[in-house]
Amino acid sequence: MSGTMRGGVLGEVPRALGALLAAEVQLGRELLEAVGLPVPDLRRVVRRKAGRCDIPPPCWMPRSLGECVGTAAPCQRACVRLRVTNCDRARRQVHVGVVAGWKVEVSPASVVLGPFERATVEVCVHVPDSAVAGETHEMLVRVRGCREHYLRWTLRVGSCCDATSCHEVAVDDCPDYWHHWYDHFYCERGCLPRRDIGHAVPLEAHA
Protein backbone atom coordinates (compact mmCIF):
# COMPACT_ATOMS: atom_id res chain seq x y z
CA MET A 1 0.00 0.00 0.00
CA SER A 2 1.38 3.41 -0.98
CA GLY A 3 2.28 6.13 1.53
CA THR A 4 -0.51 8.32 0.13
CA MET A 5 -3.13 5.71 0.91
CA ARG A 6 -1.74 5.16 4.43
CA GLY A 7 -1.96 8.93 5.12
CA GLY A 8 -5.51 9.21 3.85
CA VAL A 9 -6.84 11.05 0.83
CA LEU A 10 -4.68 14.14 1.49
CA GLY A 11 -1.56 12.11 2.14
CA GLU A 12 1.12 14.14 3.95
CA VAL A 13 -0.60 17.50 3.39
CA PRO A 14 -1.96 17.93 6.97
CA ARG A 15 1.44 17.12 8.47
CA ALA A 16 3.17 19.54 6.12
CA LEU A 17 0.73 22.33 6.97
CA GLY A 18 1.26 21.70 10.67
CA ALA A 19 5.02 21.91 10.25
CA LEU A 20 4.68 25.14 8.26
CA LEU A 21 2.48 26.70 10.94
CA ALA A 22 4.91 25.69 13.69
CA ALA A 23 7.77 27.24 11.74
CA GLU A 24 5.87 30.52 11.31
CA VAL A 25 5.04 30.63 15.04
CA GLN A 26 8.71 30.05 15.91
CA LEU A 27 9.79 32.77 13.48
CA GLY A 28 7.33 35.19 15.09
CA ARG A 29 8.67 34.41 18.55
CA GLU A 30 12.26 35.01 17.42
CA LEU A 31 11.35 38.33 15.82
CA LEU A 32 9.62 39.54 18.99
CA GLU A 33 12.59 38.50 21.11
CA ALA A 34 15.00 40.21 18.72
CA VAL A 35 13.29 43.60 19.11
CA GLY A 36 12.81 43.19 22.85
CA LEU A 37 9.02 42.76 22.87
CA PRO A 38 7.26 40.32 25.21
CA VAL A 39 6.29 37.00 23.71
CA PRO A 40 2.64 36.09 24.41
CA ASP A 41 1.69 32.67 25.68
CA LEU A 42 -0.28 31.37 22.69
CA ARG A 43 -1.73 28.47 24.65
CA ARG A 44 -3.27 30.86 27.17
CA VAL A 45 -4.64 33.07 24.38
CA VAL A 46 -6.20 30.08 22.62
CA ARG A 47 -7.80 28.84 25.84
CA ARG A 48 -9.22 32.29 26.60
CA LYS A 49 -10.65 32.70 23.10
CA ALA A 50 -12.05 29.18 23.07
CA GLY A 51 -13.91 29.80 26.33
CA ARG A 52 -15.78 32.85 24.98
CA CYS A 53 -18.90 32.68 22.88
CA ASP A 54 -20.51 36.12 22.85
CA ILE A 55 -23.64 35.58 20.78
CA PRO A 56 -26.03 38.56 20.61
CA PRO A 57 -29.73 38.13 21.42
CA PRO A 58 -31.92 36.69 18.63
CA CYS A 59 -33.30 38.97 15.93
CA TRP A 60 -36.80 39.19 17.42
CA MET A 61 -35.63 40.50 20.80
CA PRO A 62 -35.86 44.28 21.47
CA ARG A 63 -32.52 46.08 21.42
CA SER A 64 -31.27 47.77 24.56
CA LEU A 65 -30.61 51.53 24.57
CA GLY A 66 -28.81 51.23 27.89
CA GLU A 67 -29.77 52.65 31.26
CA CYS A 68 -30.48 56.22 32.32
CA VAL A 69 -30.55 57.51 35.90
CA GLY A 70 -32.15 60.86 36.83
CA THR A 71 -33.11 62.78 39.96
CA ALA A 72 -36.16 64.95 40.62
CA ALA A 73 -37.98 66.19 43.72
CA PRO A 74 -41.72 65.76 44.45
CA CYS A 75 -43.92 68.02 42.29
CA GLN A 76 -41.14 68.28 39.73
CA ARG A 77 -40.76 66.39 36.50
CA ALA A 78 -37.89 64.53 34.87
CA CYS A 79 -37.48 64.19 31.12
CA VAL A 80 -35.63 62.07 28.60
CA ARG A 81 -35.24 63.18 24.99
CA LEU A 82 -35.06 60.43 22.39
CA ARG A 83 -33.25 61.51 19.23
CA VAL A 84 -34.69 59.00 16.75
CA THR A 85 -33.06 58.56 13.34
CA ASN A 86 -34.65 56.60 10.50
CA CYS A 87 -31.70 54.82 8.86
CA ASP A 88 -33.91 53.25 6.20
CA ARG A 89 -34.65 54.57 2.72
CA ALA A 90 -38.36 53.90 3.28
CA ARG A 91 -40.89 56.04 5.16
CA ARG A 92 -41.32 54.76 8.69
CA GLN A 93 -43.57 55.48 11.66
CA VAL A 94 -42.06 55.27 15.12
CA HIS A 95 -44.16 54.72 18.27
CA VAL A 96 -42.94 55.57 21.76
CA GLY A 97 -44.54 54.38 25.00
CA VAL A 98 -43.64 53.99 28.66
CA VAL A 99 -44.39 51.27 31.16
CA ALA A 100 -44.65 53.26 34.42
CA GLY A 101 -46.92 53.78 37.41
CA TRP A 102 -46.50 57.56 37.59
CA LYS A 103 -48.02 60.14 35.26
CA VAL A 104 -46.12 60.17 31.97
CA GLU A 105 -46.26 62.52 28.99
CA VAL A 106 -44.85 61.47 25.60
CA SER A 107 -44.60 64.23 23.02
CA PRO A 108 -45.19 63.17 20.34
CA ALA A 109 -46.23 59.58 21.01
CA SER A 110 -45.90 58.74 17.31
CA VAL A 111 -43.87 60.35 14.54
CA VAL A 112 -43.53 59.58 10.84
CA LEU A 113 -39.98 59.87 9.50
CA GLY A 114 -39.01 60.01 5.86
CA PRO A 115 -35.85 58.32 4.55
CA PHE A 116 -32.90 59.22 6.81
CA GLU A 117 -34.90 61.85 8.69
CA ARG A 118 -34.50 62.56 12.40
CA ALA A 119 -36.90 63.72 15.10
CA THR A 120 -36.89 64.27 18.86
CA VAL A 121 -39.43 62.68 21.19
CA GLU A 122 -39.62 63.93 24.78
CA VAL A 123 -40.71 61.61 27.57
CA CYS A 124 -41.49 63.34 30.87
CA VAL A 125 -42.51 61.87 34.23
CA HIS A 126 -44.24 63.90 36.94
CA VAL A 127 -43.05 63.02 40.44
CA PRO A 128 -46.12 62.85 42.73
CA ASP A 129 -46.37 64.81 45.97
CA SER A 130 -46.47 61.56 47.93
CA ALA A 131 -43.03 60.48 46.70
CA VAL A 132 -40.46 60.14 49.49
CA ALA A 133 -36.93 61.46 49.11
CA GLY A 134 -34.50 58.62 48.57
CA GLU A 135 -36.86 56.18 46.87
CA THR A 136 -36.30 55.04 43.30
CA HIS A 137 -38.76 54.39 40.52
CA GLU A 138 -37.84 52.30 37.46
CA MET A 139 -39.56 52.73 34.10
CA LEU A 140 -39.24 51.08 30.73
CA VAL A 141 -39.31 53.35 27.68
CA ARG A 142 -40.16 51.39 24.54
CA VAL A 143 -39.56 52.49 20.97
CA ARG A 144 -41.00 50.62 17.99
CA GLY A 145 -40.07 51.51 14.44
CA CYS A 146 -38.01 49.48 12.02
CA ARG A 147 -36.75 47.59 15.07
CA GLU A 148 -37.86 47.46 18.70
CA HIS A 149 -35.78 49.25 21.34
CA TYR A 150 -36.06 49.80 25.07
CA LEU A 151 -34.49 52.17 27.58
CA ARG A 152 -34.33 51.34 31.28
CA TRP A 153 -34.91 54.63 33.11
CA THR A 154 -34.41 54.89 36.87
CA LEU A 155 -35.63 58.02 38.64
CA ARG A 156 -34.44 58.87 42.12
CA VAL A 157 -36.58 61.13 44.30
CA GLY A 158 -34.49 63.96 45.73
CA SER A 159 -35.04 66.94 48.01
CA CYS A 160 -36.91 70.11 47.11
CA CYS A 161 -33.64 71.74 46.03
CA ASP A 162 -32.90 69.21 43.28
CA ALA A 163 -33.36 70.51 39.76
CA THR A 164 -35.36 68.78 37.06
CA SER A 165 -33.19 66.27 35.20
CA CYS A 166 -33.18 65.76 31.45
CA HIS A 167 -31.12 63.38 29.35
CA GLU A 168 -30.76 62.76 25.63
CA VAL A 169 -30.53 59.26 24.15
CA ALA A 170 -29.77 58.46 20.51
CA VAL A 171 -32.02 55.85 18.86
CA ASP A 172 -30.63 54.64 15.53
CA ASP A 173 -33.58 52.81 14.01
CA CYS A 174 -31.75 50.91 11.29
CA PRO A 175 -32.57 47.83 9.20
CA ASP A 176 -30.18 44.90 9.42
CA TYR A 177 -29.60 43.23 6.07
CA TRP A 178 -26.48 41.41 7.19
CA HIS A 179 -26.99 37.69 7.73
CA HIS A 180 -24.93 36.71 10.75
CA TRP A 181 -23.79 33.19 11.41
CA TYR A 182 -25.66 33.18 14.74
CA ASP A 183 -29.02 34.24 13.26
CA HIS A 184 -32.00 31.91 13.48
CA PHE A 185 -33.33 30.65 10.18
CA TYR A 186 -36.66 32.47 10.69
CA CYS A 187 -35.09 35.91 11.21
CA GLU A 188 -36.57 38.68 9.11
CA ARG A 189 -33.99 40.54 7.06
CA GLY A 190 -34.11 44.31 7.22
CA CYS A 191 -36.92 45.71 9.37
CA LEU A 192 -39.53 43.88 11.40
CA PRO A 193 -42.89 43.20 9.67
CA ARG A 194 -44.55 46.43 8.57
CA ARG A 195 -47.47 47.86 10.56
CA ASP A 196 -50.12 50.36 9.66
CA ILE A 197 -48.66 53.88 9.88
CA GLY A 198 -51.95 55.69 9.62
CA HIS A 199 -52.36 56.25 13.36
CA ALA A 200 -50.48 55.88 16.60
CA VAL A 201 -50.89 52.60 18.46
CA PRO A 202 -50.21 52.63 22.25
CA LEU A 203 -47.39 50.26 23.09
CA GLU A 204 -49.20 49.04 26.18
CA ALA A 205 -51.78 47.43 23.90
CA HIS A 206 -49.07 45.09 22.58
CA ALA A 207 -47.44 44.30 25.92
XYZ file of C-alpha atoms in Angstrom:
207
model
C 0.000 0.000 0.000
C 1.381 3.414 -0.979
C 2.276 6.133 1.525
C -0.508 8.322 0.126
C -3.134 5.709 0.914
C -1.740 5.156 4.434
C -1.956 8.925 5.121
C -5.510 9.214 3.849
C -6.843 11.055 0.833
C -4.678 14.138 1.487
C -1.562 12.112 2.143
C 1.116 14.137 3.947
C -0.598 17.504 3.391
C -1.960 17.933 6.967
C 1.436 17.123 8.466
C 3.172 19.541 6.120
C 0.728 22.332 6.967
C 1.259 21.705 10.672
C 5.021 21.909 10.252
C 4.684 25.141 8.258
C 2.482 26.696 10.943
C 4.910 25.688 13.688
C 7.774 27.242 11.742
C 5.867 30.521 11.312
C 5.045 30.635 15.041
C 8.707 30.048 15.910
C 9.791 32.768 13.483
C 7.327 35.193 15.094
C 8.671 34.411 18.554
C 12.262 35.012 17.419
C 11.349 38.334 15.818
C 9.624 39.542 18.992
C 12.594 38.498 21.113
C 15.003 40.214 18.722
C 13.290 43.599 19.106
C 12.814 43.193 22.854
C 9.017 42.764 22.875
C 7.255 40.323 25.213
C 6.295 36.999 23.708
C 2.637 36.092 24.411
C 1.692 32.667 25.678
C -0.283 31.373 22.692
C -1.728 28.471 24.649
C -3.270 30.858 27.169
C -4.645 33.069 24.379
C -6.196 30.082 22.618
C -7.802 28.840 25.835
C -9.221 32.290 26.602
C -10.646 32.697 23.101
C -12.053 29.183 23.072
C -13.909 29.800 26.329
C -15.779 32.851 24.979
C -18.902 32.680 22.883
C -20.509 36.117 22.846
C -23.644 35.577 20.777
C -26.028 38.556 20.614
C -29.733 38.126 21.421
C -31.922 36.689 18.632
C -33.305 38.967 15.926
C -36.799 39.195 17.419
C -35.634 40.495 20.798
C -35.856 44.280 21.470
C -32.521 46.081 21.424
C -31.270 47.774 24.557
C -30.614 51.527 24.567
C -28.808 51.228 27.890
C -29.774 52.649 31.260
C -30.481 56.218 32.321
C -30.554 57.514 35.903
C -32.146 60.856 36.829
C -33.112 62.780 39.956
C -36.157 64.952 40.620
C -37.985 66.189 43.717
C -41.715 65.758 44.450
C -43.919 68.017 42.292
C -41.142 68.285 39.733
C -40.764 66.386 36.500
C -37.893 64.534 34.874
C -37.482 64.188 31.122
C -35.632 62.067 28.603
C -35.236 63.180 24.991
C -35.063 60.431 22.387
C -33.251 61.511 19.233
C -34.695 59.004 16.749
C -33.056 58.563 13.340
C -34.650 56.601 10.504
C -31.704 54.824 8.862
C -33.906 53.245 6.202
C -34.651 54.568 2.718
C -38.355 53.900 3.285
C -40.890 56.041 5.159
C -41.320 54.763 8.691
C -43.567 55.480 11.661
C -42.058 55.271 15.125
C -44.159 54.716 18.272
C -42.945 55.571 21.762
C -44.536 54.383 24.998
C -43.643 53.995 28.665
C -44.393 51.267 31.159
C -44.653 53.262 34.416
C -46.915 53.783 37.409
C -46.503 57.562 37.585
C -48.020 60.143 35.262
C -46.125 60.166 31.969
C -46.258 62.520 28.988
C -44.854 61.468 25.596
C -44.599 64.225 23.019
C -45.187 63.167 20.342
C -46.233 59.577 21.006
C -45.895 58.744 17.314
C -43.870 60.349 14.542
C -43.528 59.582 10.835
C -39.979 59.871 9.502
C -39.010 60.009 5.864
C -35.853 58.321 4.551
C -32.897 59.215 6.810
C -34.904 61.850 8.690
C -34.503 62.562 12.401
C -36.902 63.717 15.100
C -36.889 64.270 18.861
C -39.431 62.680 21.189
C -39.623 63.928 24.779
C -40.712 61.607 27.565
C -41.486 63.340 30.873
C -42.507 61.872 34.225
C -44.237 63.900 36.937
C -43.055 63.016 40.439
C -46.117 62.852 42.728
C -46.368 64.813 45.967
C -46.467 61.564 47.934
C -43.025 60.477 46.697
C -40.458 60.140 49.491
C -36.926 61.459 49.113
C -34.496 58.618 48.573
C -36.864 56.178 46.875
C -36.301 55.044 43.296
C -38.764 54.391 40.519
C -37.839 52.305 37.464
C -39.557 52.729 34.105
C -39.236 51.077 30.726
C -39.306 53.350 27.680
C -40.155 51.392 24.542
C -39.563 52.494 20.967
C -41.002 50.622 17.994
C -40.070 51.514 14.439
C -38.006 49.476 12.020
C -36.748 47.591 15.073
C -37.858 47.458 18.702
C -35.777 49.245 21.336
C -36.062 49.798 25.072
C -34.486 52.171 27.576
C -34.328 51.336 31.283
C -34.915 54.625 33.111
C -34.413 54.886 36.873
C -35.628 58.024 38.637
C -34.437 58.874 42.124
C -36.579 61.135 44.300
C -34.488 63.962 45.732
C -35.039 66.937 48.012
C -36.905 70.112 47.107
C -33.639 71.744 46.031
C -32.897 69.208 43.282
C -33.357 70.506 39.765
C -35.358 68.776 37.060
C -33.193 66.270 35.199
C -33.178 65.759 31.452
C -31.124 63.379 29.353
C -30.759 62.756 25.630
C -30.533 59.258 24.153
C -29.766 58.457 20.514
C -32.019 55.853 18.862
C -30.634 54.644 15.530
C -33.585 52.806 14.005
C -31.754 50.909 11.290
C -32.574 47.832 9.201
C -30.181 44.901 9.425
C -29.599 43.230 6.072
C -26.479 41.414 7.186
C -26.987 37.691 7.727
C -24.933 36.709 10.755
C -23.791 33.189 11.409
C -25.658 33.181 14.742
C -29.022 34.244 13.260
C -31.996 31.914 13.485
C -33.331 30.648 10.178
C -36.661 32.474 10.686
C -35.086 35.911 11.211
C -36.569 38.679 9.106
C -33.986 40.542 7.060
C -34.109 44.306 7.219
C -36.924 45.706 9.368
C -39.531 43.877 11.401
C -42.889 43.196 9.674
C -44.554 46.433 8.569
C -47.471 47.856 10.562
C -50.120 50.365 9.656
C -48.660 53.880 9.876
C -51.945 55.688 9.622
C -52.362 56.252 13.360
C -50.483 55.877 16.604
C -50.888 52.597 18.463
C -50.207 52.631 22.247
C -47.391 50.262 23.094
C -49.201 49.038 26.179
C -51.776 47.427 23.903
C -49.074 45.090 22.584
C -47.435 44.299 25.918
